[in-house]
Amino acid sequence: MPDTRVLIAGGGIGGLSLALTLHQIGVPFTVFEAVRELKPLGVGINIQPNAVRELYDLGFSAADLDAVGVPAREWAAVGRNGKDIYAEPRGLDAGYNWPQYAVHRGAFHMALYDALRQRAGDDVVRLGHRVYGYEKAPAGTVTALIEHADGHKSTETGTLLIGADGIHSAIRAQMHPDQPPINWGGAIMWRGTTQAKPIRTGSSFVGLGTIAQRMVIYPISHPDPETGLAKINWIAEVTVDPAEGWQGTSWFGAAKVEDFLHHFRDWTYDWLDVPELLQGADVVYENAMIDRDPIPTWRDGRVALMGDAAHAMYPTGSNGASQAIVDAREIGAAMLAHGVTPAALEAYDKKLCGPISEVVLRNRGAGPFGLLYLVEERCGGEFDDIDDIVSPDERNALVSGYKAAAGFAIETLNAAPPIIPAGARVAP
Ligand SMILES: Cc1cc2nc3c(=O)[nH]c(=O)nc-3n(C[C@H](O)[C@H](O)[C@H](O)COP(=O)(O)OP(=O)(O)OC[C@H]3O[C@@H](n4cnc5c(N)ncnc54)[C@H](O)[C@@H]3O)c2cc1C
């Protein structure tokens, strides 16, 4: 009897969302995760309303998400002079039927992991199993090649294999052996969190500065009722000439505020003190803003890519984790329509690979933060009335164009049927 399991390489946000989806629709699966222990790593990420909707459909409640984050209420681009370029409500305040959440990546990842183990049991996730490649096997199966944490190797055979193994995906490297190396446009990000008072609405996502040098700031927890302090996520970003190379110690290494504070030393406003925020950090990481060139297909027979393995993107649109969740749901929907077959992967690939590859390229143009670029280009960041520099129509068009491309335009999302209807199961 062939093994009818779906093999999932990678237990990140994408892989675990797929595992939860397959459990929901009655498809057997096993997740193979390279690390020996899943830990609550990373800092802030955003989950857009289209993905929050999918989390609700997966049985997560607002209370579950409130335990790992906070609903976002506003998105704002602010010039280096401290004046608003653009601001709009987000989530429920904007008219979506679902909120947008700003969450701690690690805490959210652990919430997915805990829910999966509670629902499907401990042994559906095999830790310390790195999938380093695949072989097409006869009789309608595919074999994952696995290296264990102790170095020994083994194989696992299933019906389909999904590469959810992140930006450095081994599955993608085998599928597209001629793909260019990681793309880096010269931006270096220092990310961290600080306990501080939230600014503006109390849950605003603020991009401040210019394209070459900016701060992104948003809370990822509700404020403590006694102190009023929340966990504030920030990204301090500086762009250098990529031709000069970069002498950073690692792509996602621990860093010190002193390494980059000088870039932001005089960024003080009557509503925000950036040096104070940075100096109060509990954790600081340094990483390059990297992505990968789009590929023509995410599928090779019984194997498909999802999440960052398929479409690693610059975080300028705050859309990477959301799209990984949506990929998982679209794979599930394709299985409901076509069974657990290569045809399901073909349908998924056809639907998403082209449009999401365009989002990857759009994010290189700074995504919605292209507004900061326009302002810099037209007036060097100095303005009294923003309407004289970029008209309201032009500002609105830029931001709504991004939301439409990324799949979270308000009316379209509110009117769309669920990706996976309640109670749907794949026919045995
Ligand atoms: C440790 C970590 C911290 C992060 N922190 C942030 C952050 O602070 N802010 C932010 O915006 N984004 C962060 N990201 C990226 C963000 O989580 C992703 O962009 C997004 O959630 C898409 O998720 P994904 O599941 O496709 O990829 P990932 O979240 O990268 O998950 C991929 C998973 O696959 C595993 N894996 C890798 N190779 C193999 C292999 N060959 N076989 C089996 N398993 C493998 C990895 O260990 C990881 O668990 C982080 C990612 C990681 C792994």
XYZ file of C-alpha atoms and ligand atoms in Angstrom:
481
model
C 0.000 0.000 0.000
C 1.500 3.398 -0.930
C 1.711 5.922 1.900
C -0.998 8.533 1.279
C 0.460 11.134 3.597
C 1.336 14.662 2.536
C 4.936 15.363 3.560
C 5.566 18.940 4.695
C 9.180 20.152 4.802
C 9.411 22.973 7.364
C 7.424 23.730 10.504
C 7.404 27.544 10.318
C 4.275 29.644 10.040
C 3.516 28.335 6.538
C 4.163 24.643 7.260
C 2.147 24.638 10.494
C -0.752 26.527 8.864
C -0.806 23.869 6.173
C -0.687 21.081 8.769
C -3.650 22.617 10.631
C -5.538 22.976 7.345
C -4.905 19.364 6.306
C -5.995 18.172 9.734
C -9.192 20.208 9.354
C -10.064 18.727 5.945
C -9.089 15.170 6.843
C -5.821 14.679 4.925
C -3.022 12.719 6.661
C 0.330 14.524 6.875
C 3.678 14.700 8.643
C 5.770 17.838 9.187
C 9.571 17.478 9.032
C 11.297 20.388 10.758
C 15.056 20.901 10.672
C 15.572 22.352 14.146
C 15.661 20.091 17.225
C 13.375 22.377 19.206
C 10.866 25.004 18.077
C 11.388 28.181 20.080
C 9.519 31.519 20.097
C 11.990 33.310 17.801
C 11.788 36.625 15.983
C 10.107 39.913 16.744
C 7.028 41.561 15.203
C 5.086 40.495 12.130
C 1.737 41.602 10.749
C -1.152 39.339 9.918
C -3.395 41.040 7.403
C -7.212 40.692 7.519
C -7.216 38.113 4.696
C -5.003 35.838 6.787
C -6.769 36.575 10.097
C -9.935 35.403 8.383
C -8.186 32.096 7.628
C -6.988 31.789 11.233
C -10.556 32.281 12.447
C -11.709 29.612 9.964
C -9.017 27.370 11.452
C -10.612 27.776 14.859
C -8.423 30.497 16.389
C -10.354 33.176 18.261
C -9.713 36.872 18.746
C -8.723 35.992 22.322
C -6.091 33.544 21.002
C -4.605 36.290 18.830
C -4.871 38.890 21.605
C -2.649 36.605 23.674
C 0.181 36.922 21.107
C -0.469 40.367 19.612
C -2.778 43.320 19.232
C -5.251 44.447 16.541
C -3.717 47.146 14.321
C -5.807 50.309 14.002
C -3.821 52.571 11.688
C -1.149 52.584 8.969
C 0.798 55.810 8.528
C 3.701 57.078 6.454
C 5.412 60.020 8.140
C 8.131 62.208 6.638
C 11.535 62.717 8.238
C 10.221 66.146 9.281
C 7.666 64.354 11.482
C 4.660 65.386 9.387
C 2.076 62.967 8.049
C 2.319 61.944 4.408
C -0.526 59.454 4.551
C -2.582 57.780 7.237
C -5.498 55.404 7.048
C -7.410 53.162 9.436
C -6.645 49.454 9.349
C -8.497 46.266 10.205
C -11.990 46.573 11.657
C -11.666 50.387 11.812
C -11.148 50.393 8.027
C -14.296 48.362 7.383
C -12.804 44.886 7.036
C -14.881 42.091 8.501
C -11.686 40.807 10.141
C -9.003 42.652 12.117
C -5.367 43.026 11.169
C -3.074 41.766 13.923
C 0.438 42.819 14.812
C 1.920 39.842 16.659
C 5.137 38.549 18.136
C 6.303 36.060 15.507
C 7.629 33.564 18.018
C 4.576 33.649 20.296
C 2.275 33.273 17.301
C 4.381 30.407 15.939
C 4.119 28.634 19.302
C 0.326 29.164 19.326
C 0.119 27.381 15.958
C 2.378 24.588 17.231
C 0.399 24.108 20.450
C -2.925 24.026 18.576
C -1.569 21.501 16.083
C -0.275 19.166 18.795
C -3.527 19.403 20.728
C -5.577 18.598 17.650
C -3.405 16.095 15.810
C -1.005 14.717 18.436
C 2.683 15.189 19.190
C 4.076 12.907 16.516
C 2.769 14.821 13.480
C 5.783 17.150 13.776
C 9.185 15.445 13.581
C 11.866 17.769 14.901
C 15.522 17.468 13.936
C 14.532 16.245 10.430
C 16.047 18.348 7.654
C 14.644 17.619 4.198
C 17.588 18.086 1.849
C 15.944 16.944 -1.380
C 13.384 14.707 -3.023
C 13.127 11.836 -5.468
C 10.222 11.090 -7.701
C 9.152 7.608 -6.813
C 7.158 5.201 -8.946
C 3.486 4.387 -8.440
C 2.233 7.845 -7.589
C 4.509 8.723 -4.713
C 7.338 11.087 -3.859
C 10.237 10.471 -1.492
C 11.703 13.095 0.831
C 15.422 12.761 1.579
C 16.024 13.490 5.244
C 19.078 14.271 7.302
C 18.586 13.838 11.039
C 20.037 16.128 13.692
C 22.587 13.407 14.584
C 23.754 13.268 10.953
C 22.223 9.977 9.854
C 20.011 9.904 6.789
C 16.681 8.315 5.971
C 13.807 8.649 3.513
C 10.041 9.112 3.841
C 7.556 8.457 1.085
C 4.177 10.132 0.622
C 1.612 11.221 -1.942
C 2.755 14.841 -2.178
C 5.626 16.893 -0.774
C 5.246 20.567 0.133
C 8.377 22.664 0.568
C 7.582 25.115 3.377
C 11.263 25.354 4.233
C 11.729 29.119 4.137
C 13.907 31.489 2.141
C 16.860 29.073 1.996
C 14.609 26.238 0.775
C 16.406 23.042 -0.238
C 13.306 21.903 -2.144
C 13.305 25.071 -4.218
C 17.041 24.758 -4.885
C 16.494 21.267 -6.310
C 13.406 22.363 -8.279
C 15.203 25.391 -9.773
C 18.909 24.540 -9.740
C 19.781 27.597 -11.842
C 18.073 30.125 -9.583
C 20.223 33.168 -8.835
C 21.569 33.668 -5.329
C 19.609 35.599 -2.689
C 18.869 39.164 -3.776
C 19.970 41.993 -1.518
C 19.236 45.591 -2.521
C 21.464 47.188 0.140
C 19.007 47.665 3.018
C 20.142 46.600 6.483
C 17.523 46.226 9.194
C 18.025 46.265 12.927
C 14.924 44.883 14.572
C 14.014 44.929 18.205
C 11.389 45.437 20.853
C 11.132 47.973 23.678
C 8.600 48.354 26.489
C 7.195 51.822 25.817
C 4.023 53.880 25.526
C 2.260 53.285 22.200
C 2.005 56.358 19.948
C -0.874 57.862 17.910
C -3.983 55.605 18.028
C -2.323 53.287 20.546
C -1.967 50.641 17.831
C -0.515 52.411 14.808
C 1.910 51.015 12.253
C 4.186 53.930 11.411
C 6.834 54.176 8.702
C 8.935 57.267 9.411
C 11.729 58.850 7.374
C 12.945 58.203 3.860
C 13.559 55.152 1.733
C 17.286 55.258 2.471
C 16.854 55.666 6.211
C 13.679 54.955 8.098
C 12.034 53.605 11.206
C 9.042 51.280 11.274
C 7.287 51.217 14.641
C 4.230 49.361 15.936
C 3.039 47.714 19.163
C 2.734 43.919 19.319
C 1.018 43.648 22.692
C -1.862 45.275 24.486
C -0.660 47.893 26.979
C -0.212 46.839 30.571
C -3.268 48.307 32.356
C -1.113 49.538 35.239
C 1.888 51.058 33.463
C 0.377 51.809 30.035
C 3.505 50.260 28.487
C 3.253 47.837 25.567
C 5.836 45.775 23.702
C 6.788 48.078 20.832
C 8.324 46.454 17.761
C 10.681 48.611 15.746
C 12.799 48.267 12.647
C 15.630 50.723 12.081
C 16.623 50.581 8.466
C 19.537 52.028 6.523
C 20.338 51.470 2.853
C 23.953 51.238 1.703
C 25.458 50.621 -1.724
C 25.143 46.829 -2.163
C 28.203 46.868 -4.445
C 30.329 47.680 -1.393
C 29.263 44.438 0.240
C 28.260 44.219 3.840
C 30.403 43.272 6.787
C 27.554 42.151 9.059
C 28.210 39.185 11.269
C 25.218 37.130 10.173
C 21.895 37.389 8.370
C 19.841 37.185 11.567
C 22.271 37.717 14.380
C 22.098 39.441 17.719
C 23.179 43.084 17.506
C 23.828 46.082 19.775
C 21.970 49.403 19.677
C 25.351 51.219 19.638
C 26.023 49.658 16.201
C 23.394 51.856 14.531
C 22.140 54.450 17.023
C 24.229 57.181 15.359
C 22.025 56.999 12.241
C 18.999 58.043 14.314
C 20.591 60.203 17.028
C 18.641 63.390 16.202
C 15.309 61.743 15.357
C 13.354 63.411 18.137
C 9.843 64.819 17.794
C 7.288 66.100 20.260
C 5.374 62.818 19.737
C 8.305 60.360 19.575
C 11.888 60.050 20.780
C 13.549 57.508 18.511
C 16.937 57.326 20.325
C 15.123 56.720 23.618
C 13.028 53.965 22.028
C 16.127 52.270 20.604
C 18.114 52.579 23.819
C 15.341 50.904 25.792
C 15.508 47.728 23.685
C 15.059 44.282 25.281
C 16.347 42.464 22.170
C 18.063 43.599 18.972
C 18.709 41.614 15.810
C 20.511 42.610 12.650
C 19.526 41.294 9.274
C 19.708 42.226 5.637
C 16.518 42.893 3.711
C 16.637 40.028 1.245
C 14.325 38.245 -1.139
C 14.520 35.937 -4.129
C 13.838 36.494 -7.803
C 10.459 35.014 -8.761
C 10.462 31.624 -10.470
C 8.125 30.544 -13.270
C 6.508 27.737 -11.293
C 6.255 26.529 -7.691
C 5.531 22.970 -8.748
C 7.383 19.942 -9.980
C 4.997 16.982 -10.331
C 4.079 15.883 -6.815
C 6.145 18.610 -5.149
C 5.142 22.243 -4.534
C 6.542 25.249 -2.695
C 4.734 27.588 -0.323
C 5.502 30.510 1.990
C 8.983 32.028 1.818
C 10.230 28.989 -0.118
C 7.900 30.061 -2.939
C 7.946 33.847 -2.628
C 10.373 35.290 -0.065
C 9.689 39.018 -0.196
C 10.908 42.270 1.280
C 8.841 43.031 4.399
C 7.812 46.444 3.018
C 4.203 45.316 2.518
C 3.994 43.384 5.837
C 2.657 40.482 3.839
C 5.098 37.523 4.053
C 3.495 35.626 6.935
C -0.043 36.454 5.728
C 0.669 35.050 2.290
C 2.167 31.881 3.808
C -1.115 31.343 5.683
C -3.176 32.011 2.556
C -0.982 29.591 0.532
C -1.805 26.869 3.066
C -5.514 27.494 2.695
C -5.327 27.570 -1.107
C -3.488 24.235 -1.126
C -6.281 22.834 1.063
C -8.965 24.265 -1.248
C -7.229 22.779 -4.288
C -7.222 19.373 -2.564
C -10.942 19.705 -1.885
C -11.460 20.342 -5.613
C -8.960 17.862 -7.069
C -8.153 15.353 -4.335
C -4.700 14.824 -2.857
C -3.152 14.793 -6.322
C -0.622 16.589 -8.502
C -3.636 18.249 -10.178
C -4.345 20.014 -6.868
C -0.794 21.377 -6.800
C -1.127 22.447 -10.422
C -4.337 24.386 -9.634
C -2.695 26.051 -6.615
C 0.383 26.990 -8.643
C -1.713 28.363 -11.493
C -3.742 30.519 -9.143
C -0.986 32.041 -7.022
C 2.475 31.807 -8.587
C 2.004 34.617 -11.150
C 0.171 37.182 -8.996
C 2.248 36.639 -5.858
C 5.487 36.832 -7.846
C 4.289 40.302 -8.877
C 3.861 41.222 -5.208
C 7.494 40.159 -4.621
C 8.622 42.595 -7.319
C 6.263 45.314 -6.098
C 7.800 45.054 -2.620
C 11.230 45.773 -4.164
C 9.755 49.106 -5.189
C 9.087 49.609 -1.437
C 5.456 48.403 -1.517
C 3.159 50.997 0.049
C 6.258 52.740 1.434
C 6.853 53.849 -2.164
C 5.140 56.986 -0.810
C 8.245 57.866 1.182
C 10.249 57.481 -2.013
C 7.967 59.839 -3.941
C 8.183 62.495 -1.259
C 11.960 62.211 -1.077
C 12.260 62.440 -4.841
C 9.966 65.429 -5.195
C 10.973 67.646 -2.279
C 13.873 66.005 -0.465
C 11.502 65.216 2.414
C 10.812 68.876 3.251
C 7.201 69.981 2.970
C 4.578 72.048 4.749
C 1.480 70.769 3.019
C 1.791 67.248 1.655
C -0.968 67.939 -0.893
C 1.454 70.249 -2.727
C 3.889 67.359 -3.163
C 1.764 64.255 -3.743
C -1.963 64.707 -4.354
C -4.454 62.811 -2.163
C -5.550 60.822 -5.248
C -2.000 59.737 -5.982
C -1.419 58.760 -2.361
C -4.632 56.757 -2.200
C -3.936 55.056 -5.530
C -0.498 53.889 -4.423
C -1.674 52.347 -1.164
C -4.884 50.791 -2.514
C -3.032 49.384 -5.535
C -0.781 47.485 -3.165
C -3.658 46.130 -1.105
C -5.473 44.920 -4.226
C -2.344 43.147 -5.536
C -1.677 41.505 -2.173
C -5.268 40.269 -1.839
C -6.536 42.438 0.962
C -8.651 45.057 -0.805
C -11.547 45.689 1.584
C -14.647 45.153 -0.580
C -13.142 42.222 -2.487
C -12.123 40.418 0.684
C -15.385 41.084 2.537
C -17.413 39.799 -0.441
C -15.245 36.731 -1.140
C -16.558 33.314 -0.084
C -14.384 31.411 2.399
C -11.377 29.713 0.795
C -12.370 26.521 2.627
C -16.085 26.107 3.388
C -16.918 25.200 6.992
C -16.968 21.450 7.530
C -15.450 20.585 4.129
C -13.490 17.301 4.037
C -11.497 15.689 1.245
C -13.347 12.614 0.014
C -11.529 9.437 1.132
C 13.753 31.926 13.357
C 12.970 32.862 12.471
C 12.716 34.156 12.920
C 12.007 35.040 12.116
N 11.763 36.291 12.584
C 11.076 37.178 11.810
C 10.788 38.495 12.282
O 11.169 38.871 13.384
N 10.105 39.347 11.464
C 9.681 38.946 10.216
O 9.074 39.736 9.493
N 9.926 37.709 9.751
C 10.606 36.816 10.515
N 10.851 35.552 10.037
C 10.336 35.191 8.701
C 8.833 34.924 8.714
O 8.502 34.016 9.734
C 8.458 34.379 7.358
O 8.787 35.360 6.369
C 6.994 34.095 7.147
O 6.347 33.784 8.347
C 6.775 32.946 6.144
O 6.881 31.731 6.843
P 7.477 30.372 6.268
O 6.851 29.297 7.083
O 7.340 30.310 4.803
O 9.023 30.466 6.572
P 9.796 30.409 7.962
O 9.025 31.098 9.021
O 11.177 30.882 7.651
O 9.829 28.858 8.330
C 10.603 27.893 7.652
C 10.793 26.719 8.585
O 11.427 25.658 7.868
C 12.495 25.143 8.618
N 13.454 24.610 7.638
C 14.352 25.281 6.909
N 14.983 24.459 6.049
C 14.449 23.225 6.253
C 14.669 21.955 5.658
N 15.560 21.817 4.661
N 13.950 20.901 6.098
C 13.042 21.041 7.100
N 12.806 22.220 7.712
C 13.484 23.311 7.274
C 12.996 26.321 9.426
O 13.692 25.906 10.580
C 11.697 27.043 9.761
O 11.092 26.550 10.933
C 11.554 34.638 10.815
C 11.793 33.322 10.380
C 12.488 32.435 11.190
C 12.730 31.006 10.706
